[in-house]
């Protein structure tokens, strides 16, 4: 790892730590009576409101992209990284197991790297990067299955989970041209805006909203504020910035570490067990992430 990028890698780990914990907070909100759509919409409303206030206070008054093509690009980011991603991921768990959903969705770095390599030659995986990515993917399989190497196939649910996986891969791809022309604050605000706008058809078909008294319940409000302020506002801003600094492939590879954080949080909050398979899978993920970044490190010019 290059000395100059150490802080970026450390920040990527911090973001994934937060995102890994969101599965536990989402589960707690579901147990409190909120639907997946309610959780997504509420957290994005909170996040967009925060970014809107920040933009007004600090003079960031750019509201539309420079042309229609770029505005459509922002809409595509809002759909792929917002509404469609969360809806397909949450809907998948209604038709297939959580294990299948987690396993398929966490493969998005692999599919993202393949998709990005089609359009950007400089981002193609080579040598140790391929070995590292495959090793990290194997680690995810071991962590998620946790010693129970049996998958219950469900075509509809697994297809929805794969759709969510590809949504994030597309989001990573689209962030490359967007990041070259617009600042992180503008892009992130647009992601939340179009994520909310494209949820309107869903609520037209399913006009059900949670009661205010439920949203204002102390524990529910705390979980929603964490998801909206930290996991959405801060993490999306930082993630989009990291893609510009580390590249889409290297940044997206950190999502392999997501299930590790989820299981650790479930162990702390929900008293779920940690097995030797979890430790083995975690070791493979860490080694895979190291190897995936090795070629970039070796080929870096010397500062001496």
Coordinates of C-alpha atoms in Angstrom, one line a residue:
X1 CA 0.0 0.0 0.0
X2 CA 1.5 3.3 -1.0
X3 CA 2.3 5.6 1.9
X4 CA 0.3 8.5 0.3
X5 CA -2.9 6.4 0.0
X6 CA -2.9 4.8 3.5
X7 CA -5.4 7.3 4.8
X8 CA -7.7 6.6 1.9
X9 CA -7.6 2.9 2.6
X10 CA -8.2 3.5 6.3
X11 CA -11.2 5.7 5.5
X12 CA -12.6 3.1 3.2
X13 CA -12.5 0.5 6.0
X14 CA -14.2 3.0 8.3
X15 CA -17.1 3.5 5.8
X16 CA -17.5 -0.3 5.4
X17 CA -17.6 -0.7 9.2
X18 CA -20.5 1.7 9.3
X19 CA -22.3 0.1 6.3
X20 CA -21.8 -3.3 7.8
X21 CA -23.6 -2.3 11.0
X22 CA -26.6 -0.9 9.0
X23 CA -27.9 -4.5 8.5
X24 CA -28.3 -4.8 12.2
X25 CA -29.9 -1.4 12.6
X26 CA -32.2 -2.1 9.7
X27 CA -33.3 -5.4 11.3
X28 CA -34.1 -3.6 14.5
X29 CA -36.2 -1.1 12.6
X30 CA -38.0 -4.0 10.8
X31 CA -38.7 -5.5 14.2
X32 CA -40.2 -2.2 15.3
X33 CA -42.7 -2.3 12.5
X34 CA -41.2 -0.3 9.7
X35 CA -41.2 -1.6 6.1
X36 CA -38.0 -1.8 3.9
X37 CA -39.4 1.1 1.8
X38 CA -40.1 3.2 4.9
X39 CA -36.6 2.7 6.1
X40 CA -34.9 3.6 2.8
X41 CA -37.2 6.6 2.2
X42 CA -36.8 8.0 5.7
X43 CA -33.0 7.7 5.7
X44 CA -32.7 9.4 2.3
X45 CA -35.0 12.2 3.3
X46 CA -32.8 12.9 6.3
X47 CA -29.7 12.7 4.2
X48 CA -30.9 14.9 1.4
X49 CA -32.2 17.5 3.9
X50 CA -28.8 17.6 5.6
X51 CA -27.0 18.1 2.3
X52 CA -29.5 20.7 1.2
X53 CA -29.0 22.8 4.3
X54 CA -25.2 22.4 4.1
X55 CA -25.2 23.5 0.5
X56 CA -27.3 26.6 1.3
X57 CA -25.1 27.6 4.3
X58 CA -21.8 27.1 2.6
X59 CA -22.6 28.6 -0.8
X60 CA -22.8 25.5 -3.0
X61 CA -25.7 26.7 -5.2
X62 CA -25.2 24.5 -8.2
X63 CA -28.5 22.7 -8.5
X64 CA -28.5 21.2 -12.0
X65 CA -25.8 19.6 -14.2
X66 CA -24.2 21.4 -17.1
X67 CA -26.3 19.6 -19.7
X68 CA -29.1 17.1 -20.1
X69 CA -26.8 14.2 -20.6
X70 CA -25.1 14.8 -17.3
X71 CA -28.4 15.3 -15.5
X72 CA -29.5 11.9 -16.8
X73 CA -26.2 10.5 -15.5
X74 CA -27.1 11.9 -12.0
X75 CA -30.5 10.3 -12.3
X76 CA -28.9 7.0 -13.2
X77 CA -26.7 7.3 -10.1
X78 CA -29.7 7.9 -8.0
X79 CA -31.5 4.8 -9.3
X80 CA -28.5 2.4 -9.3
X81 CA -27.1 3.5 -6.0
X82 CA -30.4 4.4 -4.3
X83 CA -34.0 3.4 -5.0
X84 CA -33.5 0.3 -7.3
X85 CA -30.6 -1.0 -5.3
X86 CA -32.4 -0.9 -1.9
X87 CA -35.7 -2.0 -3.2
X88 CA -34.3 -5.1 -5.0
X89 CA -32.0 -6.0 -2.1
X90 CA -34.9 -5.7 0.5
X91 CA -37.4 -7.5 -1.8
X92 CA -35.0 -10.3 -2.4
X93 CA -35.2 -11.3 1.3
X94 CA -38.9 -11.8 0.9
X95 CA -38.4 -14.6 -1.7
X96 CA -35.0 -16.1 -0.7
X97 CA -32.9 -16.6 2.4
X98 CA -30.8 -13.9 4.0
X99 CA -27.7 -16.0 3.3
X100 CA -28.4 -16.1 -0.4
X101 CA -29.1 -12.4 -0.5
X102 CA -25.9 -11.5 1.4
X103 CA -23.8 -13.8 -0.7
X104 CA -25.0 -12.5 -4.1
X105 CA -25.0 -8.8 -3.2
X106 CA -21.5 -8.9 -1.7
X107 CA -20.2 -10.2 -5.0
X108 CA -20.7 -6.7 -6.5
X109 CA -16.9 -5.9 -6.4
X110 CA -16.2 -8.8 -8.7
X111 CA -19.0 -7.9 -11.2
X112 CA -18.1 -4.2 -10.8
X113 CA -14.5 -4.8 -11.7
X114 CA -15.6 -6.9 -14.8
X115 CA -18.0 -4.2 -15.9
X116 CA -15.5 -1.3 -15.4
X117 CA -12.8 -3.2 -17.2
X118 CA -15.0 -3.3 -20.3
X119 CA -15.1 0.5 -20.5
X120 CA -11.8 1.6 -18.8
X121 CA -8.6 -0.2 -19.8
X122 CA -6.6 1.5 -17.0
X123 CA -8.9 -0.1 -14.4
X124 CA -8.6 -3.7 -15.6
X125 CA -7.5 -6.3 -13.1
X126 CA -4.2 -8.0 -13.7
X127 CA -2.0 -10.7 -12.0
X128 CA -2.2 -10.4 -8.3
X129 CA -5.3 -8.1 -8.5
X130 CA -7.2 -11.0 -10.0
X131 CA -5.9 -13.5 -7.4
X132 CA -6.7 -11.1 -4.6
X133 CA -10.2 -10.3 -5.8
X134 CA -11.0 -14.0 -6.2
X135 CA -9.5 -14.8 -2.7
X136 CA -11.6 -12.0 -1.1
X137 CA -14.7 -13.3 -2.9
X138 CA -14.0 -16.8 -1.5
X139 CA -13.6 -15.3 1.9
X140 CA -17.1 -13.7 1.6
X141 CA -18.6 -17.1 0.6
X142 CA -17.0 -18.8 3.7
X143 CA -18.1 -15.9 6.1
X144 CA -21.7 -15.8 4.8
X145 CA -22.2 -19.5 4.7
X146 CA -20.5 -19.9 8.1
X147 CA -19.9 -23.6 7.7
X148 CA -23.3 -24.5 6.4
X149 CA -22.4 -25.1 2.7
X150 CA -26.0 -25.6 1.5
X151 CA -27.8 -23.0 -0.7
X152 CA -31.6 -23.1 -1.1
X153 CA -32.1 -21.8 -4.6
X154 CA -35.0 -19.4 -5.3
X155 CA -34.9 -18.1 -8.8
X156 CA -37.1 -15.0 -8.1
X157 CA -35.3 -14.0 -4.9
X158 CA -31.8 -14.8 -6.2
X159 CA -32.5 -12.8 -9.4
X160 CA -33.6 -9.8 -7.3
X161 CA -30.4 -10.1 -5.2
X162 CA -28.3 -10.3 -8.4
X163 CA -30.1 -7.2 -9.6
X164 CA -29.1 -5.4 -6.5
X165 CA -25.5 -6.6 -7.0
X166 CA -25.4 -5.3 -10.5
X167 CA -27.0 -2.0 -9.4
X168 CA -24.0 -1.2 -7.2
X169 CA -21.6 -2.3 -10.0
X170 CA -23.3 0.1 -12.4
X171 CA -23.2 2.8 -9.7
X172 CA -19.4 2.3 -9.4
X173 CA -19.0 2.5 -13.1
X174 CA -21.1 5.7 -13.5
X175 CA -19.2 7.4 -10.7
X176 CA -16.0 7.5 -12.8
X177 CA -17.3 10.0 -15.4
X178 CA -19.4 11.9 -12.9
X179 CA -16.4 12.3 -10.5
X180 CA -14.3 13.8 -13.3
X181 CA -16.8 16.6 -14.0
X182 CA -18.5 17.4 -10.7
X183 CA -17.6 17.7 -7.0
X184 CA -18.5 15.1 -4.4
X185 CA -21.1 17.2 -2.6
X186 CA -23.1 17.9 -5.8
X187 CA -23.0 14.3 -7.0
X188 CA -24.1 12.9 -3.6
X189 CA -26.9 15.4 -3.2
X190 CA -28.2 14.4 -6.7
X191 CA -28.0 10.7 -5.8
X192 CA -30.3 11.3 -2.8
X193 CA -32.6 13.6 -4.8
X194 CA -33.2 11.1 -7.6
X195 CA -33.2 8.2 -5.2
X196 CA -36.3 9.8 -3.6
X197 CA -37.9 11.0 -6.8
X198 CA -37.8 7.5 -8.3
X199 CA -39.5 6.1 -5.2
X200 CA -42.7 8.0 -6.1
X201 CA -44.1 5.3 -8.4
X202 CA -43.6 2.7 -5.6
X203 CA -45.7 4.8 -3.2
X204 CA -48.3 5.3 -5.9
X205 CA -48.7 1.6 -6.1
X206 CA -48.3 1.0 -2.3
X207 CA -49.5 4.1 -0.5
X208 CA -48.7 3.0 3.0
X209 CA -46.8 5.3 5.4
X210 CA -45.7 4.7 9.0
X211 CA -47.5 6.6 11.7
X212 CA -45.6 9.7 13.1
X213 CA -45.7 8.3 16.7
X214 CA -43.7 5.2 15.5
X215 CA -41.0 7.4 13.8
X216 CA -40.7 9.5 17.0
X217 CA -40.2 6.5 19.3
X218 CA -36.8 7.0 20.9
X219 CA -35.0 3.9 19.7
X220 CA -36.6 4.2 16.2
X221 CA -35.6 7.8 15.9
X222 CA -32.0 7.0 17.0
X223 CA -31.7 4.1 14.4
X224 CA -33.1 6.3 11.6
X225 CA -30.8 9.3 12.5
X226 CA -27.8 6.9 12.4
X227 CA -28.8 5.5 9.0
X228 CA -29.7 9.0 7.6
X229 CA -26.9 11.1 9.1
X230 CA -24.0 8.7 9.3
X231 CA -24.6 5.8 7.0
X232 CA -26.1 7.9 4.2
X233 CA -24.9 11.5 4.4
X234 CA -21.4 11.0 5.6
X235 CA -20.6 7.6 4.1
X236 CA -22.0 8.4 0.6
X237 CA -20.0 11.6 0.6
X238 CA -16.8 9.9 1.7
X239 CA -17.4 6.9 -0.6
X240 CA -17.8 9.0 -3.7
X241 CA -14.7 11.0 -2.7
X242 CA -12.7 7.7 -2.3
X243 CA -13.7 6.5 -5.8
X244 CA -12.0 9.6 -7.1
X245 CA -8.9 9.1 -5.0
X246 CA -8.4 5.3 -5.2
X247 CA -10.3 4.4 -8.3
X248 CA -13.6 2.6 -8.6
X249 CA -12.2 -1.0 -8.6
X250 CA -10.0 -0.7 -5.5
X251 CA -12.7 1.2 -3.5
X252 CA -15.5 -1.2 -4.4
X253 CA -13.3 -4.1 -3.3
X254 CA -13.7 -3.0 0.3
X255 CA -17.4 -4.1 0.1
X256 CA -16.0 -7.7 0.4
X257 CA -15.4 -6.8 4.1
X258 CA -19.1 -5.8 4.6
X259 CA -20.4 -9.2 5.9
X260 CA -17.5 -9.5 8.4
X261 CA -18.6 -6.2 10.0
X262 CA -22.3 -7.3 9.9
X263 CA -21.5 -10.6 11.7
X264 CA -19.4 -8.8 14.3
X265 CA -22.2 -6.3 15.0
X266 CA -24.7 -9.2 15.2
X267 CA -22.4 -10.9 17.7
X268 CA -22.2 -7.7 19.9
X269 CA -25.9 -6.5 19.5
X270 CA -27.8 -9.7 18.8
X271 CA -25.6 -12.3 20.6
X272 CA -25.0 -14.3 17.4
X273 CA -22.1 -16.8 17.5
X274 CA -18.8 -16.4 15.7
X275 CA -17.2 -19.6 14.3
X276 CA -13.9 -20.7 13.0
X277 CA -15.3 -20.4 9.5
X278 CA -15.9 -16.7 10.2
X279 CA -12.2 -16.3 11.2
X280 CA -11.0 -18.2 8.2
X281 CA -13.1 -16.2 5.8
X282 CA -12.1 -12.9 7.4
X283 CA -8.4 -13.9 6.9
X284 CA -9.0 -14.7 3.2
X285 CA -10.8 -11.3 2.7
X286 CA -8.0 -9.4 4.3
X287 CA -5.3 -11.2 2.4
X288 CA -7.3 -10.8 -0.8
X289 CA -7.6 -7.0 -0.3
X290 CA -3.9 -6.8 0.3
X291 CA -3.1 -8.7 -2.9
X292 CA -5.7 -6.8 -4.9
X293 CA -3.9 -3.6 -4.1
X294 CA -0.4 -5.1 -4.5
X295 CA 0.1 -4.4 -8.2
X296 CA -1.0 -0.8 -7.8
X297 CA 1.6 -0.5 -5.1
X298 CA 4.5 -2.2 -6.9
X299 CA 3.9 -0.2 -10.1
X300 CA 3.7 3.2 -8.3
X301 CA 6.7 5.5 -9.1
X302 CA 9.2 6.0 -6.3
X303 CA 9.3 9.2 -4.4
X304 CA 13.0 8.9 -3.6

